[in-house]
mmCIF file of C-alpha atoms in Angstrom:
data_model
loop_
_atom_site.group_PDB
_atom_site.id
_atom_site.type_symbol
_atom_site.label_atom_id
_atom_site.label_comp_id
_atom_site.label_asym_id
_atom_site.label_seq_id
_atom_site.Cartn_x
_atom_site.Cartn_y
_atom_site.Cartn_z
ATOM 1 C CA UNK A 16 5.487 -72.106 222.416
ATOM 2 C CA UNK A 17 8.669 -71.464 222.578
ATOM 3 C CA UNK A 18 11.129 -70.962 219.629
ATOM 4 C CA UNK A 19 14.312 -71.327 219.421
ATOM 5 C CA UNK A 20 16.497 -70.103 216.102
ATOM 6 C CA UNK A 21 19.895 -72.631 215.359
ATOM 7 C CA UNK A 22 20.374 -73.003 212.356
ATOM 8 C CA UNK A 23 20.789 -71.718 208.436
ATOM 9 C CA UNK A 24 19.492 -75.145 205.739
ATOM 10 C CA UNK A 25 18.905 -74.365 201.829
ATOM 11 C CA UNK A 26 16.127 -75.895 200.588
ATOM 12 C CA UNK A 27 12.011 -74.441 200.802
ATOM 13 C CA UNK A 28 9.862 -77.548 201.541
ATOM 14 C CA UNK A 29 9.400 -80.130 204.615
ATOM 15 C CA UNK A 30 12.542 -82.702 204.946
ATOM 16 C CA UNK A 31 13.200 -85.348 207.211
ATOM 17 C CA UNK A 32 15.421 -86.426 210.558
ATOM 18 C CA UNK A 33 17.211 -89.933 210.380
ATOM 19 C CA UNK A 34 20.270 -90.874 212.318
ATOM 20 C CA UNK A 35 21.737 -87.349 212.618
ATOM 21 C CA UNK A 36 20.841 -86.704 209.246
ATOM 22 C CA UNK A 37 17.941 -83.743 207.787
ATOM 23 C CA UNK A 38 17.199 -84.757 204.347
ATOM 24 C CA UNK A 39 15.468 -81.014 203.230
ATOM 25 C CA UNK A 40 13.665 -80.837 199.756
ATOM 26 C CA UNK A 41 13.124 -78.220 197.007
ATOM 27 C CA UNK A 42 9.806 -78.111 195.204
ATOM 28 C CA UNK A 43 11.934 -80.711 192.018
ATOM 29 C CA UNK A 44 13.359 -83.449 194.762
ATOM 30 C CA UNK A 45 16.700 -82.237 194.941
ATOM 31 C CA UNK A 46 17.759 -82.950 198.366
ATOM 32 C CA UNK A 47 20.309 -80.970 200.622
ATOM 33 C CA UNK A 48 22.142 -82.987 203.590
ATOM 34 C CA UNK A 49 23.007 -81.762 206.527
ATOM 35 C CA UNK A 50 24.349 -82.990 209.330
ATOM 36 C CA UNK A 51 22.075 -81.604 212.819
ATOM 37 C CA UNK A 52 25.534 -81.949 214.536
ATOM 38 C CA UNK A 53 27.335 -79.285 213.407
ATOM 39 C CA UNK A 54 24.978 -76.871 211.989
ATOM 40 C CA UNK A 55 25.826 -73.239 212.401
ATOM 41 C CA UNK A 56 23.722 -70.646 210.647
ATOM 42 C CA UNK A 57 26.593 -71.340 207.824
ATOM 43 C CA UNK A 58 25.986 -74.781 207.324
ATOM 44 C CA UNK A 59 28.003 -76.872 205.046
ATOM 45 C CA UNK A 60 26.148 -78.809 203.138
ATOM 46 C CA UNK A 61 27.066 -82.613 203.827
ATOM 47 C CA UNK A 62 25.712 -83.384 200.313
ATOM 48 C CA UNK A 63 23.360 -82.725 198.094
ATOM 49 C CA UNK A 64 21.232 -85.270 195.708
ATOM 50 C CA UNK A 65 18.190 -85.041 193.251
ATOM 51 C CA UNK A 66 15.928 -87.976 193.865
ATOM 52 C CA UNK A 67 15.496 -91.315 192.008
ATOM 53 C CA UNK A 68 13.031 -90.577 188.442
ATOM 54 C CA UNK A 69 12.819 -86.995 189.815
ATOM 55 C CA UNK A 70 12.675 -85.983 186.416
ATOM 56 C CA UNK A 71 9.863 -88.480 185.580
ATOM 57 C CA UNK A 72 7.745 -87.588 188.224
ATOM 58 C CA UNK A 73 9.120 -84.364 189.348
ATOM 59 C CA UNK A 74 7.460 -84.854 193.267
ATOM 60 C CA UNK A 75 7.823 -81.530 195.012
ATOM 61 C CA UNK A 76 7.738 -83.159 198.638
ATOM 62 C CA UNK A 77 5.035 -81.288 200.265
ATOM 63 C CA UNK A 78 5.484 -83.433 203.219
ATOM 64 C CA UNK A 79 8.116 -86.560 203.877
ATOM 65 C CA UNK A 80 8.697 -88.600 205.998
ATOM 66 C CA UNK A 81 10.287 -91.943 207.032
ATOM 67 C CA UNK A 82 8.918 -95.122 207.729
ATOM 68 C CA UNK A 83 10.324 -98.026 209.996
ATOM 69 C CA UNK A 84 10.153 -100.451 206.830
ATOM 70 C CA UNK A 85 14.034 -101.185 205.754
ATOM 71 C CA UNK A 86 14.401 -101.937 202.078
ATOM 72 C CA UNK A 87 17.278 -104.588 203.266
ATOM 73 C CA UNK A 88 17.122 -105.232 206.913
ATOM 74 C CA UNK A 89 21.073 -103.758 207.087
ATOM 75 C CA UNK A 90 20.609 -100.808 205.299
ATOM 76 C CA UNK A 91 21.374 -97.526 207.609
ATOM 77 C CA UNK A 92 17.657 -95.746 206.688
ATOM 78 C CA UNK A 93 13.613 -96.964 206.584
ATOM 79 C CA UNK A 94 12.083 -96.013 204.077
ATOM 80 C CA UNK A 95 12.151 -92.389 203.067
ATOM 81 C CA UNK A 96 7.729 -90.923 201.699
ATOM 82 C CA UNK A 97 7.512 -87.920 200.541
ATOM 83 C CA UNK A 98 4.802 -86.769 197.514
ATOM 84 C CA UNK A 99 4.084 -84.905 194.418
ATOM 85 C CA UNK A 100 1.137 -82.743 195.929
ATOM 86 C CA UNK A 101 0.733 -79.890 193.151
ATOM 87 C CA UNK A 102 3.087 -80.346 190.875
ATOM 88 C CA UNK A 103 1.011 -81.347 188.228
ATOM 89 C CA UNK A 104 -1.618 -78.139 188.854
ATOM 90 C CA UNK A 105 -1.620 -77.427 185.377
ATOM 91 C CA UNK A 106 -1.249 -81.395 183.711
ATOM 92 C CA UNK A 107 -4.353 -82.988 182.341
ATOM 93 C CA UNK A 108 -3.055 -85.680 184.753
ATOM 94 C CA UNK A 109 -2.544 -83.760 188.531
ATOM 95 C CA UNK A 110 -1.523 -86.948 190.362
ATOM 96 C CA UNK A 111 -3.557 -86.058 193.331
ATOM 97 C CA UNK A 112 -2.950 -88.404 196.058
ATOM 98 C CA UNK A 113 0.830 -90.272 195.380
ATOM 99 C CA UNK A 114 3.238 -90.364 197.770
ATOM 100 C CA UNK A 115 6.454 -91.845 196.154
ATOM 101 C CA UNK A 116 8.313 -94.358 198.426
ATOM 102 C CA UNK A 117 12.108 -94.256 198.149
ATOM 103 C CA UNK A 118 15.565 -96.759 199.479
ATOM 104 C CA UNK A 119 18.059 -94.268 200.772
ATOM 105 C CA UNK A 120 21.889 -95.479 200.795
ATOM 106 C CA UNK A 121 24.996 -94.176 202.456
ATOM 107 C CA UNK A 122 28.309 -94.345 200.920
ATOM 108 C CA UNK A 123 30.626 -92.029 203.394
ATOM 109 C CA UNK A 124 29.477 -88.171 202.663
ATOM 110 C CA UNK A 125 27.516 -89.644 199.601
ATOM 111 C CA UNK A 126 23.567 -90.471 199.391
ATOM 112 C CA UNK A 127 21.639 -91.529 197.113
ATOM 113 C CA UNK A 128 17.904 -93.081 196.511
ATOM 114 C CA UNK A 129 16.337 -95.301 194.967
ATOM 115 C CA UNK A 130 12.194 -95.008 194.476
ATOM 116 C CA UNK A 131 11.123 -98.109 195.982
ATOM 117 C CA UNK A 132 6.747 -97.770 195.190
ATOM 118 C CA UNK A 133 4.375 -95.333 195.082
ATOM 119 C CA UNK A 134 1.169 -95.084 197.017
ATOM 120 C CA UNK A 135 -2.074 -93.540 195.805
ATOM 121 C CA UNK A 136 -5.178 -92.983 197.006
ATOM 122 C CA UNK A 137 -7.494 -93.694 194.766
ATOM 123 C CA UNK A 138 -10.685 -91.986 194.807
ATOM 124 C CA UNK A 139 -9.319 -88.261 194.709
ATOM 125 C CA UNK A 140 -12.187 -87.909 192.122
ATOM 126 C CA UNK A 141 -14.847 -88.742 194.259
ATOM 127 C CA UNK A 142 -16.647 -85.979 196.914
ATOM 128 C CA UNK A 143 -16.039 -88.587 199.945
ATOM 129 C CA UNK A 144 -11.819 -86.732 198.410
ATOM 130 C CA UNK A 145 -12.614 -83.381 196.844
ATOM 131 C CA UNK A 146 -15.792 -80.600 198.038
ATOM 132 C CA UNK A 147 -16.147 -77.266 194.915
ATOM 133 C CA UNK A 148 -13.841 -74.971 193.996
ATOM 134 C CA UNK A 149 -10.947 -76.644 195.436
ATOM 135 C CA UNK A 150 -8.055 -74.812 195.915
ATOM 136 C CA UNK A 151 -5.246 -77.697 196.282
ATOM 137 C CA UNK A 152 -7.153 -80.839 196.009
ATOM 138 C CA UNK A 153 -3.261 -82.889 196.460
ATOM 139 C CA UNK A 154 -3.555 -84.017 199.153
ATOM 140 C CA UNK A 155 -1.154 -83.947 202.360
ATOM 141 C CA UNK A 156 0.136 -86.802 205.048
ATOM 142 C CA UNK A 157 1.450 -88.337 207.159
ATOM 143 C CA UNK A 158 3.320 -91.281 208.413
ATOM 144 C CA UNK A 159 2.549 -92.973 211.637
ATOM 145 C CA UNK A 160 5.274 -95.324 212.479
ATOM 146 C CA UNK A 161 3.289 -96.252 216.468
ATOM 147 C CA UNK A 162 0.666 -97.458 214.726
ATOM 148 C CA UNK A 163 1.857 -98.420 211.366
ATOM 149 C CA UNK A 164 -0.914 -96.177 209.083
ATOM 150 C CA UNK A 165 -1.269 -93.466 206.955
ATOM 151 C CA UNK A 166 -3.102 -90.530 207.710
ATOM 152 C CA UNK A 167 -4.258 -88.533 204.514
ATOM 153 C CA UNK A 168 -5.356 -84.875 204.620
ATOM 154 C CA UNK A 169 -6.662 -82.582 201.676
ATOM 155 C CA UNK A 170 -7.984 -79.457 202.341
ATOM 156 C CA UNK A 171 -11.884 -79.132 201.230
ATOM 157 C CA UNK A 172 -12.364 -76.094 199.984
ATOM 158 C CA UNK A 173 -16.351 -75.640 198.869
ATOM 159 C CA UNK A 174 -17.272 -76.560 202.912
ATOM 160 C CA UNK A 175 -14.399 -75.371 204.290
ATOM 161 C CA UNK A 176 -12.846 -78.214 206.558
ATOM 162 C CA UNK A 177 -9.855 -80.743 205.938
ATOM 163 C CA UNK A 178 -10.627 -84.252 206.350
ATOM 164 C CA UNK A 179 -8.639 -86.948 207.391
ATOM 165 C CA UNK A 180 -8.348 -90.644 205.939
ATOM 166 C CA UNK A 181 -6.684 -93.884 207.912
ATOM 167 C CA UNK A 182 -4.795 -96.701 205.977
ATOM 168 C CA UNK A 183 -2.702 -99.194 206.828
ATOM 169 C CA UNK A 184 0.353 -98.101 206.059
ATOM 170 C CA UNK A 185 1.459 -100.186 202.073
ATOM 171 C CA UNK A 186 4.393 -103.332 202.799
ATOM 172 C CA UNK A 187 7.096 -102.141 200.669
ATOM 173 C CA UNK A 188 6.068 -105.909 198.838
ATOM 174 C CA UNK A 189 1.784 -104.496 198.476
ATOM 175 C CA UNK A 190 1.154 -103.102 195.261
ATOM 176 C CA UNK A 191 1.052 -104.230 191.072
ATOM 177 C CA UNK A 192 3.659 -103.654 188.823
ATOM 178 C CA UNK A 193 4.029 -99.517 187.540
ATOM 179 C CA UNK A 194 5.702 -100.147 183.795
ATOM 180 C CA UNK A 195 5.792 -96.671 183.240
ATOM 181 C CA UNK A 196 7.780 -96.277 187.149
ATOM 182 C CA UNK A 197 9.366 -99.891 187.681
ATOM 183 C CA UNK A 198 7.635 -100.432 190.571
ATOM 184 C CA UNK A 199 4.355 -101.342 192.209
ATOM 185 C CA UNK A 200 2.205 -99.002 192.610
ATOM 186 C CA UNK A 201 -0.732 -99.307 195.221
ATOM 187 C CA UNK A 202 -3.870 -97.991 195.275
ATOM 188 C CA UNK A 203 -5.480 -97.125 198.229
ATOM 189 C CA UNK A 204 -9.515 -97.514 198.086
ATOM 190 C CA UNK A 205 -12.850 -96.512 199.453
ATOM 191 C CA UNK A 206 -13.236 -99.846 200.928
ATOM 192 C CA UNK A 207 -9.472 -99.292 202.995
ATOM 193 C CA UNK A 208 -10.097 -96.666 204.932
ATOM 194 C CA UNK A 209 -9.938 -97.445 208.774
ATOM 195 C CA UNK A 210 -11.375 -94.295 209.987
ATOM 196 C CA UNK A 211 -12.486 -90.725 208.917
ATOM 197 C CA UNK A 212 -12.997 -87.752 210.332
ATOM 198 C CA UNK A 213 -13.518 -83.747 209.703
ATOM 199 C CA UNK A 214 -11.246 -81.190 211.268
ATOM 200 C CA UNK A 215 -11.046 -77.346 211.225
ATOM 201 C CA UNK A 216 -9.544 -75.618 207.338
ATOM 202 C CA UNK A 217 -5.927 -75.585 206.923
ATOM 203 C CA UNK A 218 -5.592 -72.817 204.438
ATOM 204 C CA UNK A 219 -2.673 -73.776 201.977
ATOM 205 C CA UNK A 220 -1.223 -76.879 203.447
ATOM 206 C CA UNK A 221 3.153 -77.679 203.628
ATOM 207 C CA UNK A 222 5.299 -79.943 205.744
ATOM 208 C CA UNK A 223 3.111 -82.659 208.533
ATOM 209 C CA UNK A 224 4.502 -85.028 211.114
ATOM 210 C CA UNK A 225 3.033 -87.588 213.317
ATOM 211 C CA UNK A 226 3.892 -88.350 217.048
ATOM 212 C CA UNK A 227 1.849 -89.546 220.044
ATOM 213 C CA UNK A 228 -0.679 -89.443 217.911
ATOM 214 C CA UNK A 229 -1.010 -85.883 216.644
ATOM 215 C CA UNK A 230 -0.738 -84.936 212.987
ATOM 216 C CA UNK A 231 1.306 -81.338 213.435
ATOM 217 C CA UNK A 232 0.292 -79.221 210.288
ATOM 218 C CA UNK A 233 2.331 -76.841 208.685
ATOM 219 C CA UNK A 234 0.520 -74.661 206.674
ATOM 220 C CA UNK A 235 -0.168 -70.858 205.778
ATOM 221 C CA UNK A 236 2.198 -68.182 203.841
ATOM 222 C CA UNK A 237 4.037 -65.084 205.498
ATOM 223 C CA UNK A 238 2.649 -62.800 206.717
ATOM 224 C CA UNK A 239 1.807 -60.586 203.609
ATOM 225 C CA UNK A 240 -1.896 -62.996 202.936
ATOM 226 C CA UNK A 241 -3.461 -62.154 205.975
ATOM 227 C CA UNK A 242 -5.691 -65.026 205.034
ATOM 228 C CA UNK A 243 -4.017 -67.619 205.514
ATOM 229 C CA UNK A 244 -1.023 -66.782 208.230
ATOM 230 C CA UNK A 245 2.530 -69.509 208.615
ATOM 231 C CA UNK A 246 0.959 -71.404 211.759
ATOM 232 C CA UNK A 247 1.362 -74.904 212.814
ATOM 233 C CA UNK A 248 -2.173 -76.447 213.603
ATOM 234 C CA UNK A 249 -1.745 -79.656 215.918
ATOM 235 C CA UNK A 250 -4.962 -82.052 215.179
ATOM 236 C CA UNK A 251 -5.427 -85.393 217.017
ATOM 237 C CA UNK A 252 -6.320 -88.847 215.608
ATOM 238 C CA UNK A 253 -8.474 -90.231 218.515
ATOM 239 C CA UNK A 254 -9.845 -87.497 219.426
ATOM 240 C CA UNK A 255 -10.269 -86.290 215.833
ATOM 241 C CA UNK A 256 -9.748 -82.861 216.281
ATOM 242 C CA UNK A 257 -8.471 -79.493 216.560
ATOM 243 C CA UNK A 258 -6.419 -79.204 219.620
ATOM 244 C CA UNK A 259 -3.997 -76.686 219.525
ATOM 245 C CA UNK A 260 -3.282 -73.379 216.331
ATOM 246 C CA UNK A 261 -0.188 -71.945 216.602
ATOM 247 C CA UNK A 262 0.444 -68.155 214.543
ATOM 248 C CA UNK A 263 3.571 -67.904 214.107
ATOM 249 C CA UNK A 264 3.412 -63.834 214.004
ATOM 250 C CA UNK A 265 2.506 -64.299 216.811
ATOM 251 C CA UNK A 266 5.789 -65.643 217.654
ATOM 252 C CA UNK A 267 7.189 -62.483 215.333
ATOM 253 C CA UNK A 268 8.325 -64.841 212.835
ATOM 254 C CA UNK A 269 6.541 -63.363 209.402
ATOM 255 C CA UNK A 270 7.617 -66.801 207.126
ATOM 256 C CA UNK A 271 6.505 -69.504 205.030
ATOM 257 C CA UNK A 272 6.600 -72.450 206.640
ATOM 258 C CA UNK A 273 8.180 -75.810 205.505
ATOM 259 C CA UNK A 274 9.566 -78.257 207.731
ATOM 260 C CA UNK A 275 8.843 -80.425 210.349
ATOM 261 C CA UNK A 276 9.972 -82.712 212.417
ATOM 262 C CA UNK A 277 10.913 -84.896 214.980
ATOM 263 C CA UNK A 278 13.917 -86.689 216.965
ATOM 264 C CA UNK A 279 12.761 -87.791 220.162
ATOM 265 C CA UNK A 280 11.250 -85.840 221.786
ATOM 266 C CA UNK A 281 12.515 -81.850 220.065
ATOM 267 C CA UNK A 282 10.745 -81.050 216.807
ATOM 268 C CA UNK A 283 12.620 -79.008 214.404
ATOM 269 C CA UNK A 284 11.205 -76.854 212.396
ATOM 270 C CA UNK A 285 12.321 -74.698 208.741
ATOM 271 C CA UNK A 286 10.978 -71.597 207.141
ATOM 272 C CA UNK A 287 11.050 -70.948 203.715
ATOM 273 C CA UNK A 288 14.291 -68.922 204.151
ATOM 274 C CA UNK A 289 15.474 -72.536 205.529
ATOM 275 C CA UNK A 290 15.866 -70.721 209.258
ATOM 276 C CA UNK A 291 16.316 -72.984 211.116
ATOM 277 C CA UNK A 292 13.858 -74.182 214.633
ATOM 278 C CA UNK A 293 13.786 -75.865 218.292
ATOM 279 C CA UNK A 294 9.813 -75.876 218.697
ATOM 280 C CA UNK A 295 9.124 -76.239 222.939
ATOM 281 C CA UNK A 296 5.562 -76.384 223.322
#
C-alpha cells in the first residue's frame, strides 16, 4: 500500500465524499464540509452544520456513507447514513445497532440536513449479535450500493471474532412512524438476514466503506495502544473472510484511524488529527 498526504481537515470521526464535497463529522453530529478540489494543509471549510435532531439523538458518526436513493429525484445528494455507535455507552438504552438516514441539501455554500429515517438492528440483545463481555457491542455498517445491501458488523469480544450480517437496504418509505423522532423506523430482525459470517476480530472499529465486494474497515487507536494499533482491514463479503490487513504504524503513521471513502477508484483516508491521504493498493 502506498500512502500520500494531500491535505488537512477538521473533524474526528468518519465522513463521506460526494460531488466534490467532503463531509467530515465529529462525535456529536457536527459536519465540516470541504471542497475536495481545493484542499491544502490549511483548508478553509465550505460550511459547517449540525445534523438534524442531533440534540435529540446525538450521532457518533463512527461510520458514514452515502447511498444511491434520493429523497427527491432532483436532489443533488443521495441519502446519507450515519450511526450512533457508542455515544450512549453509559445510558440505560445504549441505542445499539442504530443508523440515522439524512437528506442533505445545498443552497450555494450553505448545507443542511433533515433526518428522514432510522434503521435499527432488532436483535442486538440476542446471542446471534452479542457475546460475553463485549467491549463495544454497538455495531458498525457499510452500504453496498452495487447490490442494494446494508451490511452490519459487530466486534464480539467473547469469541474474538467480527460477525457480519447482510440485509436488503431499506427503502426510504419502509418502516413505521416513530413519534419520538418524527420519522419512520425500520427494524431489521433475524428473519431479514440474507447472509452472515464470522471474520477476524477487529479491535475497536472506526470508519468503514465498501467497494467492489470488499468492506474497507478501519480499526484501533494510536501507537500508544500496541494491542489495538491503527489499521485497515479488507474483508471480502463473497469469500466471507479477511483478505488483507495493513498496520499504519508499519508506514510511519501512528494516529487513530477515522475516515475512509472512495471516489471512483481513488481511496481517501483521514486520521484523528485530520491528516488527509490517498491510499493506493
